[in-house]
Coordinates of C-alpha atoms and ligand atoms in Angstrom, one line a residue:
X910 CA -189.8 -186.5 67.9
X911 CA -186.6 -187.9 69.3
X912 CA -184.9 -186.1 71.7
X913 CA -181.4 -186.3 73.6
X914 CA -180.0 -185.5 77.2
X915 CA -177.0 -183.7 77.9
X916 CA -175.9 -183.6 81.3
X917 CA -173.1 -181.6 82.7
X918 CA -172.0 -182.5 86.7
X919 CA -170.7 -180.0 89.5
X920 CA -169.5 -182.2 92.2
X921 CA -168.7 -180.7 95.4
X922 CA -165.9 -183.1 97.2
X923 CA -165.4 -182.4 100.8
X924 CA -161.4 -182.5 101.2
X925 CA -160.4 -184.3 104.1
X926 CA -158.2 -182.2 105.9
X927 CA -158.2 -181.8 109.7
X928 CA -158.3 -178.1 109.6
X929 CA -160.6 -175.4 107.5
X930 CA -159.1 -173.7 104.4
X931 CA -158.7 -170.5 105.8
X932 CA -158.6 -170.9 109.4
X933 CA -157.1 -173.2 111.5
X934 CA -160.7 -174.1 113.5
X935 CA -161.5 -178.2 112.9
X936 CA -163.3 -179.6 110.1
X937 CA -164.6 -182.6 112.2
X938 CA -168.1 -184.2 111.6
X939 CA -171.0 -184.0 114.4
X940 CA -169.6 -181.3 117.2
X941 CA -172.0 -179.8 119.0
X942 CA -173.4 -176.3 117.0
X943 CA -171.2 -173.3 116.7
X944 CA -168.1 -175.0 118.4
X945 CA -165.6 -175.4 116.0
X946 CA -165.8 -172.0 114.8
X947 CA -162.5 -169.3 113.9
X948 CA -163.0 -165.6 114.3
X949 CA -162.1 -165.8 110.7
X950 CA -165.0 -168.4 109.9
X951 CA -166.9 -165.9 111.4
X952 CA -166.2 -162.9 108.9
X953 CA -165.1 -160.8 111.5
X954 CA -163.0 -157.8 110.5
X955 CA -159.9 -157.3 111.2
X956 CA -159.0 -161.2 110.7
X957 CA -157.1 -162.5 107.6
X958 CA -157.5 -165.9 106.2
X959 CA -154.2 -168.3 106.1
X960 CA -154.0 -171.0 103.6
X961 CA -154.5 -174.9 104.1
X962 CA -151.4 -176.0 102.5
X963 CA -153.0 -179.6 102.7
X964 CA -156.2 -178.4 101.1
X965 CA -153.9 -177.6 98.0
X966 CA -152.3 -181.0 98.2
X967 CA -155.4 -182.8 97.9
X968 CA -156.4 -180.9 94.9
X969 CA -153.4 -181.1 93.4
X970 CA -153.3 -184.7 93.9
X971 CA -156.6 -185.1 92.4
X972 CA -155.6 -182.8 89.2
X973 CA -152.9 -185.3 88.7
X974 CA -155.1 -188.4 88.9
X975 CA -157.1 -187.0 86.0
X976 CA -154.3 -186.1 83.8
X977 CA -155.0 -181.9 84.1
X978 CA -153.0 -179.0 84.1
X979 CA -152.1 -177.6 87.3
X980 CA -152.0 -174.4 87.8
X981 CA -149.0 -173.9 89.8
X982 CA -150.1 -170.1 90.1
X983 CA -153.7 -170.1 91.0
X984 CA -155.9 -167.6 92.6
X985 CA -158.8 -166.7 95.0
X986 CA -162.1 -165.0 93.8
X987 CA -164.7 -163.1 96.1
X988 CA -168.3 -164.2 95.0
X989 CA -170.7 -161.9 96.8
X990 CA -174.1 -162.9 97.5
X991 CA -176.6 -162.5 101.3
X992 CA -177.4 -165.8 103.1
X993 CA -177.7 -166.0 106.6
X994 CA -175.2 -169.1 107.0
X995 CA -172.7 -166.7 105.2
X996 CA -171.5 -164.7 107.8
X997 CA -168.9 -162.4 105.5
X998 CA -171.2 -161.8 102.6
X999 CA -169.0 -163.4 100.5
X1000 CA -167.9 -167.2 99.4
X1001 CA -163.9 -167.4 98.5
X1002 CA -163.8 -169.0 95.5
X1003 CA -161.3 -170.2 92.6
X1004 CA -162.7 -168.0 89.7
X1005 CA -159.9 -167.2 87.0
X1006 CA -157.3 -169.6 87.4
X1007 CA -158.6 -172.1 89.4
X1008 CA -155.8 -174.9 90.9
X1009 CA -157.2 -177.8 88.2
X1010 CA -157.7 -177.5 84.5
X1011 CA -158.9 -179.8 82.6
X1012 CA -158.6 -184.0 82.6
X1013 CA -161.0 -186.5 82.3
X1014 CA -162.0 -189.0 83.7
X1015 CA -163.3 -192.7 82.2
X1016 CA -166.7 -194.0 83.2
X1017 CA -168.2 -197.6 82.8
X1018 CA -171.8 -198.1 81.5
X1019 CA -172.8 -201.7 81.1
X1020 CA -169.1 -202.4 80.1
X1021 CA -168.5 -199.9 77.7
X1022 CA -165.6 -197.2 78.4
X1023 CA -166.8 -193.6 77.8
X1024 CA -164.5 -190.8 78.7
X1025 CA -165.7 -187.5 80.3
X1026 CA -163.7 -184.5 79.8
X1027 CA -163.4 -182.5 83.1
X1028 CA -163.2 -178.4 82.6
X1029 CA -161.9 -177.5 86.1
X1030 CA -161.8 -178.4 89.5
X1031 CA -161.4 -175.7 92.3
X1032 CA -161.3 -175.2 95.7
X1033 CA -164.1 -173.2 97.9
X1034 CA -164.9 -172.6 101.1
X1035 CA -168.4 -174.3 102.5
X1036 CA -171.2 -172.5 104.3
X1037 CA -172.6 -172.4 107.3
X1038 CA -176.0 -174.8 107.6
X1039 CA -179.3 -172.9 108.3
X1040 CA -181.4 -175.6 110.7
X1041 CA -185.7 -175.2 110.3
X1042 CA -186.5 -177.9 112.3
X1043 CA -184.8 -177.2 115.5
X1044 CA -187.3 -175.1 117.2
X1045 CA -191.1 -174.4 116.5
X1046 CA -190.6 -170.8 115.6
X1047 CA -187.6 -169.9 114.7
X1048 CA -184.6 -170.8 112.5
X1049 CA -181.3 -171.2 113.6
X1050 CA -177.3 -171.3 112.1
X1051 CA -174.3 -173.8 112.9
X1052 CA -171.4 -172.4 111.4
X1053 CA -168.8 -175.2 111.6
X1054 CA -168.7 -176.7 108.5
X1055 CA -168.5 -172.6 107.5
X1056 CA -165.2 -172.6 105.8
X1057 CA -164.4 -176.7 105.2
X1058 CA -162.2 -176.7 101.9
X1059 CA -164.3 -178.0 99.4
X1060 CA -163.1 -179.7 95.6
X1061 CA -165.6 -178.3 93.1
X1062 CA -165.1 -180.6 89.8
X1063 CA -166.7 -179.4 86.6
X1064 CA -167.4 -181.8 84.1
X1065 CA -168.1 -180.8 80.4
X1066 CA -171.6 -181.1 79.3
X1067 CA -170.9 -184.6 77.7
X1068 CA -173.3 -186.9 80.5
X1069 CA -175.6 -188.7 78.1
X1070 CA -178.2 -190.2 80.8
X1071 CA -179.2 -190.1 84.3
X1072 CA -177.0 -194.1 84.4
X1073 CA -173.7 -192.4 82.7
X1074 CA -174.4 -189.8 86.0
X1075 CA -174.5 -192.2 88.2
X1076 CA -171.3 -194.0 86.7
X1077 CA -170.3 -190.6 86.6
X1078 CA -170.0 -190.2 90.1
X1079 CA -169.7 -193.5 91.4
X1080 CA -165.8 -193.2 89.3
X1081 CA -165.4 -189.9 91.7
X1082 CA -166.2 -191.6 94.5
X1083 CA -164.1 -194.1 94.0
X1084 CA -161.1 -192.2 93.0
X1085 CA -161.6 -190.0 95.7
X1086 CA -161.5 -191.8 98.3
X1087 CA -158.3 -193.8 96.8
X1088 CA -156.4 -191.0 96.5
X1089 CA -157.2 -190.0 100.3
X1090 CA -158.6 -186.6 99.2
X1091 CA -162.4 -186.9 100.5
X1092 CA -163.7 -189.8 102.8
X1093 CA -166.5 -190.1 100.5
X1094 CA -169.4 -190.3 103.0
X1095 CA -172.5 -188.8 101.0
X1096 CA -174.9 -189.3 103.9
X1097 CA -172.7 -186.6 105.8
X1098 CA -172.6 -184.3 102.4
X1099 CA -168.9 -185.1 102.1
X1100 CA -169.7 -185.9 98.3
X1101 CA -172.6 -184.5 96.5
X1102 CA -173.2 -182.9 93.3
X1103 CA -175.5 -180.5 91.4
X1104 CA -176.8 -182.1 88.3
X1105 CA -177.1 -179.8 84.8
X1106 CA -179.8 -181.1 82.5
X1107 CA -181.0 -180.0 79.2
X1108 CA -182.6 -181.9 76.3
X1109 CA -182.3 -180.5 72.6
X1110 CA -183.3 -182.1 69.1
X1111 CA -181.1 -185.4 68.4
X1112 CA -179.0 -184.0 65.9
X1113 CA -179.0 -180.4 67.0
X1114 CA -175.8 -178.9 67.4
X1115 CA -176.6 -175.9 70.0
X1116 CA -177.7 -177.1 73.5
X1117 CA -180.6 -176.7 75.2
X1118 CA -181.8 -174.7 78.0
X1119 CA -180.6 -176.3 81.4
X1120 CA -182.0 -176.3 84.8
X1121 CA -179.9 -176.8 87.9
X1122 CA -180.9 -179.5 90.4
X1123 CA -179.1 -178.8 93.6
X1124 CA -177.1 -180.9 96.3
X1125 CA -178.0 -184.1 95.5
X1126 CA -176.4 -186.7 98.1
X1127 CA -176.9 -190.3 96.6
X1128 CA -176.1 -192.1 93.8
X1129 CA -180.2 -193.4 93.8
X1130 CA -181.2 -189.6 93.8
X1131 CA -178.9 -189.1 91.1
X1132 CA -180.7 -191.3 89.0
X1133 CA -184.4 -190.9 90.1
X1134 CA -184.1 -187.1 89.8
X1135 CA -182.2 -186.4 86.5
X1136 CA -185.0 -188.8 84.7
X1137 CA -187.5 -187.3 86.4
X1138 CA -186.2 -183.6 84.8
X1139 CA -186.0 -185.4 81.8
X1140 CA -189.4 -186.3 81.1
X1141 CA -189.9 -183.2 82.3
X1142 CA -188.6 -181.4 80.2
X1143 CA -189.8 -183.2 77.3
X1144 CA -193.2 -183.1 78.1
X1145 CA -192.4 -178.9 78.4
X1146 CA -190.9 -178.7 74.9
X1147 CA -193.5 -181.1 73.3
X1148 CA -196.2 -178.6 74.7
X1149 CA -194.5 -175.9 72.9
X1150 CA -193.2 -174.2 75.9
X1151 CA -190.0 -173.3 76.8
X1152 CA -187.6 -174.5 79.6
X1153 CA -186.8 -171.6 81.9
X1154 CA -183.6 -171.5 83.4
X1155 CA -183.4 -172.3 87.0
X1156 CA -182.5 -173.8 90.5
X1157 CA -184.3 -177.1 91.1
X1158 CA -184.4 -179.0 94.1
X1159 CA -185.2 -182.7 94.3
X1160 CA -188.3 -184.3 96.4
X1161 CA -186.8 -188.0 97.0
X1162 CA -190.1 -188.0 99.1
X1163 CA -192.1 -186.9 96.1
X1164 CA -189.7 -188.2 93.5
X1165 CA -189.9 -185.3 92.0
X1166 CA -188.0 -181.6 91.2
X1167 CA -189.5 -178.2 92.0
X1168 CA -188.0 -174.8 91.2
X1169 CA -186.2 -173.3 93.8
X1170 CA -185.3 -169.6 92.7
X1171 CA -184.5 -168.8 88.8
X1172 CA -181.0 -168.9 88.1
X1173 CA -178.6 -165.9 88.9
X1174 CA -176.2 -165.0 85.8
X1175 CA -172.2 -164.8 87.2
X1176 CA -172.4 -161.1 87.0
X1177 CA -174.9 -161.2 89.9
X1178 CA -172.1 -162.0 92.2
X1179 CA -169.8 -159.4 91.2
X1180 CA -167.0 -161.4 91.4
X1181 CA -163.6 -160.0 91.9
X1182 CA -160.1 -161.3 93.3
X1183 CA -159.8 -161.1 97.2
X1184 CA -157.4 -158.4 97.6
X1185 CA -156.8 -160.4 101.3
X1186 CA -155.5 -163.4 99.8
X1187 CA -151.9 -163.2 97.4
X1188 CA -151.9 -165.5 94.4
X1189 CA -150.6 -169.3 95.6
X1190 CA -147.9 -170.5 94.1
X1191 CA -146.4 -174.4 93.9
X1192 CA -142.9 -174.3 93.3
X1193 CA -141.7 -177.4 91.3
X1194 CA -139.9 -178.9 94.0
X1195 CA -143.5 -179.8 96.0
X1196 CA -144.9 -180.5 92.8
X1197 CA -142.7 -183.6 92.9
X1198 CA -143.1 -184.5 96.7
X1199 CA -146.9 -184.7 95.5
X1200 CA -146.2 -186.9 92.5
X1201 CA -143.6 -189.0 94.9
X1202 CA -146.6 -189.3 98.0
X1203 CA -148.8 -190.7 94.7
X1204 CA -151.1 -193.7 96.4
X1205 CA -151.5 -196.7 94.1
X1206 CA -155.0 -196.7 92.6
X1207 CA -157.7 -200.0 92.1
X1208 CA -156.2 -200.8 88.4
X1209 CA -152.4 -201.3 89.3
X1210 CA -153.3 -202.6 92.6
X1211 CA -155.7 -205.4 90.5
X1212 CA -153.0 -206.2 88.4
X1213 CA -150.3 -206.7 91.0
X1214 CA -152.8 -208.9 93.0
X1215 CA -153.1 -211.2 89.9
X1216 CA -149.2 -211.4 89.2
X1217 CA -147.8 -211.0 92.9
X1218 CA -150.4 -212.8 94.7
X1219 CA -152.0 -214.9 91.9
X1220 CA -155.5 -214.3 93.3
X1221 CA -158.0 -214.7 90.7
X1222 CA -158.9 -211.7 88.1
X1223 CA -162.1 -211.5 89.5
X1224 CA -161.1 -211.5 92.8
X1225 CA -158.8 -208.8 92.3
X1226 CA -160.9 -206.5 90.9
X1227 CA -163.4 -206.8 93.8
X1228 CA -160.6 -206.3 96.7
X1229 CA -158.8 -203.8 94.7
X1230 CA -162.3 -201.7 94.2
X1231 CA -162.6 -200.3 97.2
X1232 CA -159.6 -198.5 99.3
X1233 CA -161.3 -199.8 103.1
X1234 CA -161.3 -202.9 101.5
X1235 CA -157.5 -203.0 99.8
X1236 CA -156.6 -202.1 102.9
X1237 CA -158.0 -204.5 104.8
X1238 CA -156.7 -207.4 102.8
X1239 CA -152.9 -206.3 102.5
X1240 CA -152.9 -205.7 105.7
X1241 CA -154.3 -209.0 106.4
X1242 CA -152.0 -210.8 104.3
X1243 CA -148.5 -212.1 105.0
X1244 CA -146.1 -214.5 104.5
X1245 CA -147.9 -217.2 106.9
X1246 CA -151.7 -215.8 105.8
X1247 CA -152.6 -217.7 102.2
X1248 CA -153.6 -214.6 100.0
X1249 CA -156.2 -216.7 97.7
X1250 CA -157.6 -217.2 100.6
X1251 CA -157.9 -214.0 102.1
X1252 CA -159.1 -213.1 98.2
X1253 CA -161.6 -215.6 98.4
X1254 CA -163.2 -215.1 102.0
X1255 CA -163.4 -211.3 101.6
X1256 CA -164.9 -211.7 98.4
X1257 CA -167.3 -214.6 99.6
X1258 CA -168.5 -214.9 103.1
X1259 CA -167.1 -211.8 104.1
X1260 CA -168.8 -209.9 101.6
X1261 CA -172.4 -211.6 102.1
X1262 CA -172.2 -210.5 105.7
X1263 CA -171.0 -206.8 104.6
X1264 CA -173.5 -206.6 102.5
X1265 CA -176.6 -207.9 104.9
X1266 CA -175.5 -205.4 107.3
X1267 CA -174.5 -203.0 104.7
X1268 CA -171.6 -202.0 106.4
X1269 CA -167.7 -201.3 105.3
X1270 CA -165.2 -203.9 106.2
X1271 CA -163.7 -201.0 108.5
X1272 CA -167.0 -200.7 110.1
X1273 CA -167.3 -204.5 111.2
X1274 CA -166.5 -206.2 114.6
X1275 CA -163.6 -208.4 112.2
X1276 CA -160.2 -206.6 112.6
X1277 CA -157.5 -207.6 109.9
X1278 CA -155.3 -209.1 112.5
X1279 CA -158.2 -211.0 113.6
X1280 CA -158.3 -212.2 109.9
X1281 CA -154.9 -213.3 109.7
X1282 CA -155.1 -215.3 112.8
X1283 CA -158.1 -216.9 110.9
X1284 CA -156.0 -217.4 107.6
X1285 CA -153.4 -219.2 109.5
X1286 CA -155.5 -221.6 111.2
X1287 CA -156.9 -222.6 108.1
X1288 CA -153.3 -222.9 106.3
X1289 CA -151.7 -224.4 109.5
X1290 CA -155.0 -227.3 109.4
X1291 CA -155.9 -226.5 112.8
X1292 CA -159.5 -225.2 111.5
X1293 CA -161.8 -226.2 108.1
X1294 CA -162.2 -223.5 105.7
X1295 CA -166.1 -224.7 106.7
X1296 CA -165.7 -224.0 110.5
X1297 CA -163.8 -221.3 109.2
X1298 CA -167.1 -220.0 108.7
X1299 CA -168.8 -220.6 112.0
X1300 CA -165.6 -218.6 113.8
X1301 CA -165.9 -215.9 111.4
X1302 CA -170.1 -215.8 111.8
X1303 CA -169.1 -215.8 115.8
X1304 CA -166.4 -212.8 115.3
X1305 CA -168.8 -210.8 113.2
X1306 CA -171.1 -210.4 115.8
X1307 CA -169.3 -210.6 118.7
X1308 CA -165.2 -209.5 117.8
X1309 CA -163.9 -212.3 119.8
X1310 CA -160.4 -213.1 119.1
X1311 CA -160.2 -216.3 116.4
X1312 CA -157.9 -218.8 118.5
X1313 CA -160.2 -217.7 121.8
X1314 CA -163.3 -218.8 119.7
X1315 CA -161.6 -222.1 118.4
X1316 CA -160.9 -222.9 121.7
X1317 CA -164.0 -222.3 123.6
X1318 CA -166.0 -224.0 121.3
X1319 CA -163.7 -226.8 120.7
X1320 CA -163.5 -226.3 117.1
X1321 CA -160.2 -227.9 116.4
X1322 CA -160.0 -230.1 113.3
X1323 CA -159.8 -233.8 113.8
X1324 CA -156.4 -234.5 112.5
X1325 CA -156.1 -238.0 114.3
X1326 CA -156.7 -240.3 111.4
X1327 CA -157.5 -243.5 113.3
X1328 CA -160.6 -241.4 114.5
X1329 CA -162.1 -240.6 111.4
X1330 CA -160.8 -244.2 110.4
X1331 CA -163.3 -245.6 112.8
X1332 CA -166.3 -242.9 112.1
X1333 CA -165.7 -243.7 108.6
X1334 CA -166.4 -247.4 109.1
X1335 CA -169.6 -247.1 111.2
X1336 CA -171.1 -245.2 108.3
X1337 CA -170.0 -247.7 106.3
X1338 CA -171.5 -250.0 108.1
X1339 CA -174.8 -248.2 109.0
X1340 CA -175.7 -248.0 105.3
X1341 CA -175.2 -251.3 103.5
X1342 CA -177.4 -250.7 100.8
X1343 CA -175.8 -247.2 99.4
X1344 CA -172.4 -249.2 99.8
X1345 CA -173.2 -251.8 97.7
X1346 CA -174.8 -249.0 94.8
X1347 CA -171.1 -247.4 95.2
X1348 CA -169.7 -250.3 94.1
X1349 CA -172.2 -251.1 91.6
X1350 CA -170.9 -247.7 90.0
X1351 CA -172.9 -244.9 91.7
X1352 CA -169.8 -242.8 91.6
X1353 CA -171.9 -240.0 93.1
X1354 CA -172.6 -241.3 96.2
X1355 CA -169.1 -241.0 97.4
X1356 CA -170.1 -237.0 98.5
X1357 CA -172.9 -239.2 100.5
X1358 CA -170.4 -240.7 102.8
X1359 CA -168.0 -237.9 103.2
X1360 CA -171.1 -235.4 103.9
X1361 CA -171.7 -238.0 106.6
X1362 CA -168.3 -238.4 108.1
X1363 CA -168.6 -234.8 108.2
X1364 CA -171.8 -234.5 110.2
X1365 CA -170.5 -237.3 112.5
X1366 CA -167.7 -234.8 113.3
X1367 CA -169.6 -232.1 113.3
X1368 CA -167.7 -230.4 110.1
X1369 CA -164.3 -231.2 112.0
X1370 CA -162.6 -233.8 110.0
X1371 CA -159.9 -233.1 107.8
X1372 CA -161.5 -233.0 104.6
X1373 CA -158.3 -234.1 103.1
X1374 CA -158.3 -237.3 105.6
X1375 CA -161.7 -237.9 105.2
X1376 CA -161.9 -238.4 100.9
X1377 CA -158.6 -240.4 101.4
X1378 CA -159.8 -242.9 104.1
X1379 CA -163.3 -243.1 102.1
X1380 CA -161.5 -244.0 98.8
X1381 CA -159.2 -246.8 100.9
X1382 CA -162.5 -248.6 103.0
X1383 CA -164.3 -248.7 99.7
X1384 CA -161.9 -249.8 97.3
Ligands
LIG1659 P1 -172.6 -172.2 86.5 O1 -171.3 -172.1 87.2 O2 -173.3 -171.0 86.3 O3 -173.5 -173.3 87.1 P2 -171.2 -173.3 84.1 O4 -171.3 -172.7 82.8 O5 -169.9 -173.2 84.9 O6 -172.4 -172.7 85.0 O7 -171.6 -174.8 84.0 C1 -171.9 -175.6 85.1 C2 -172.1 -177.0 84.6 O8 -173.3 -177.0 83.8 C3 -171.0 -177.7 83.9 O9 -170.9 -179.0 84.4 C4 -171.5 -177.7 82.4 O10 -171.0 -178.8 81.8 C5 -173.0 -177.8 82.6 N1 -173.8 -177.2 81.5 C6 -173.6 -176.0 81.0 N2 -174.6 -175.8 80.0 C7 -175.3 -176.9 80.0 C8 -176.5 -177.3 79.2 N3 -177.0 -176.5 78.3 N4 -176.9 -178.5 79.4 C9 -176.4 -179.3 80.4 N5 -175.4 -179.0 81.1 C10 -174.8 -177.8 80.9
LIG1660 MG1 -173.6 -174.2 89.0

């Protein structure tokens, strides 16, 4: 029998503000336990929760990159449930009219454009973190990131495969972290989704019975643990058995799910609005400071590198992909600095070492003023774009300045033509016999003699000097 997948993503994007969404404690990464903690975080009565104005502008900005609705009157939910890392007993939530509506958002599989309708995207609170491995006996609770604003979008159950999932949130990711809303960083949790699966009959109109596989924090466990449910689930429904609906979580030791409880229905939580937080409303007037502070995203950027800077489609599209990268480059750039270049080395050499080290350009010892010393001693001749690459190897593992490195290591291009005149004639003279085959039309062997004016000069020579001196002495 055939069967087909349908997948349905909730992606929870941490949203990068400096403070929490109701309190005004830090949201930063890695503190020391139980320090950045607000007597509201805390659920202690007597407190109220304020607002994170930025939190809303995040959202908002996000709604707008998807085409929704905003909801410029949006509300705040209670949903009630007991967990130790949940200090008031309840999550605030965006139940009934959540700050996003709708959207979508366009995904590529192999090449081929699919669009995925969004249904919402709301903001949370996060919980506290329950730690099992601290101590022998006992568990124990860090409640910073208790209260960090979180973006949950909801896609429509229209995810095909585990690979559409992974476009699927690799297209978040991206437009995420463009638009400034999330940093991105799944390894910290800052991006991670639960996945929805269900199979049903290919042709069957009514879906099939889902499970939910929680918190899953990288686009390989994405993949490995939605086909792993999969055939799962197939192998369940060709037995005769029914799937049950439920929590999963996923083993990446084991590659494989498990349950984890069965799934609560909504009325379990007993939601209900929060009578301490008043309806939020965005008047038109910063609905249009939002749309004006609009950052440019990877497809207009592409396109104004290929018209503005004439850097090669290609090209583009790889600098304009990511926003550390983007960055880099136009910051790298000026009117001295040769953007095709730039273009060219990030793409290249740059990006070899990036990804041996799989690191981020920000990440690197190479700073982007660093770079545009580098661009101009290539433009200016004073370097090869080959010894180019010997400073850049030298800045990337030790962050020297370029000029100081050129220097030291007296890299400078020979520019003096009667020098390379003269090393140009002893290899002449030191090989005869390929000489006279160059003249007997072994065209080819004219790379011979400038690959060994180059070695002679230890990659120094003008290359420019060098071809036009070889073509004189052998004409
Ligand atoms: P809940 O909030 O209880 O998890 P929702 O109805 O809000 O449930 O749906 C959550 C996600 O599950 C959505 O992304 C939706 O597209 C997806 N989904 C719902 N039903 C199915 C199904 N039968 N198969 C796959 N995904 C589904
Ligand atoms: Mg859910």
């Amino acid at each position: 029998m055939s069967w087909e997948t349908v997948i349905g993503l909730e992606v929870h994007a941490q949203l990068s503000t400096s403070t929490k969404l109701f309190s005004s404690a830090s949201t930063k990464f890695g503190s020391e336990p139980n320090t950045q903690v607000d007597l509201v975080d805390l659920g202690l009565p007597g407190v109220l929760p304020v607002v994170n104005k930025d939190a809303f502008k995040k959202a908002i900005t996000f709604g707008l990159a998807i085409n929704a609705d905003i909801n410029q009157e949006s509300t705040f939910d209670r949903k009630n449930y007991f967990y130790p890392d949940l200090p008031k007993g309840y999550q605030i939530t965006q139940m009934t009219q959540p700050i996003v509506e709708g959207g979508s958002i366009e995904i590529n599989v192999d090449g081929n454009i699919k669009t995925i309708n969004i249904t919402r995207a709301h903001l949370e609170e996060d919980a506290g973190k329950s730690i099992h491995d601290a101590y022998p006996d006992k568990s124990v609770i860090d409640l910073n990131r208790a209260g960090t604003p979180l973006l949950e979008i909801v896609s429509e159950p229209e995810i095909s495969s585990a690979k559409e999932a992974v476009s699927y949130m690799k297209a978040l990711h991206q437009l995420v972290t463009f638009l400034d809303v999330c940093d991105g960083d799944m390894s910290q949790g800052s991006l991670r989704c639960d996945a929805n699966v269900s199979i049903r009959k290919v042709g069957d109109s009514e879906l099939g019975t889902r499970t939910e596989i929680k918190n899953i924090n990288s686009f390989k466990f994405i993949e490995k643990a939605i086909n792993f449910e999969i055939k799962r689930q197939i192998k369940v429904l060709e037995n005769g058995d029914k799937v049950i609906q439920e929590t999963r979580l996923y083993d990446s030791l084991k590659d494989e799910t498990r349950p984890m409880r069965s799934k609560e229905f909504a009325n379990d939580y007993r939601y209900f609005p929060d009578p301490d937080l008043l309806p939020v409303i965005i008047s038109d007037d910063e609905m249009d400071e939002i749309k004006d502070s609009f950052p440019e995203l990877p497809n207009e950027k592409s396109k104004r590198y290929i018209s503005e800077l004439k850097i090669d489609e290609n090209e583009a599209q790889i600098v304009s992909s990511s926003r550390e990268l983007s960055i880099f480059f136009e910051l790298a750039v000026d009117s001295e600095s040769d953007p095709k270049l730039a273009a060219n080395l990030l793409v290249g050499e740059i990006g070899s070492l990036l990804n041996k080290d799989n690191i981020k350009i920000n990440e690197s010892n190479l700073s982007s003023d660093n770079f545009n010393t580098l661009l101009k001693r290539i433009s200016d001749g004073t370097i090869s774009k080959k010894i180019a690459k010997t400073v850049l190897a030298d800045i990337w593992d030790s962050g020297k300045d370029a000029d100081e490195i050129i220097k030291n290591q007296g890299l400078v291009q020979i520019q003096d033509e009667s020098i390379i005149q003269d090393v140009a004639q002893k290899i002449l003279e030191a090989n005869p016999d390929q000489v006279a085959a160059f003249k007997g039309g072994k065209d080819k062997l004219f790379g011979f003699f400038v690959g060994q004016v180059m070695k002679e000069t230890q990659g120094k020579a003008n290359p420019k000097s060098v071809n036009d001196i070889l073509k004189k002495l052998l004409s």
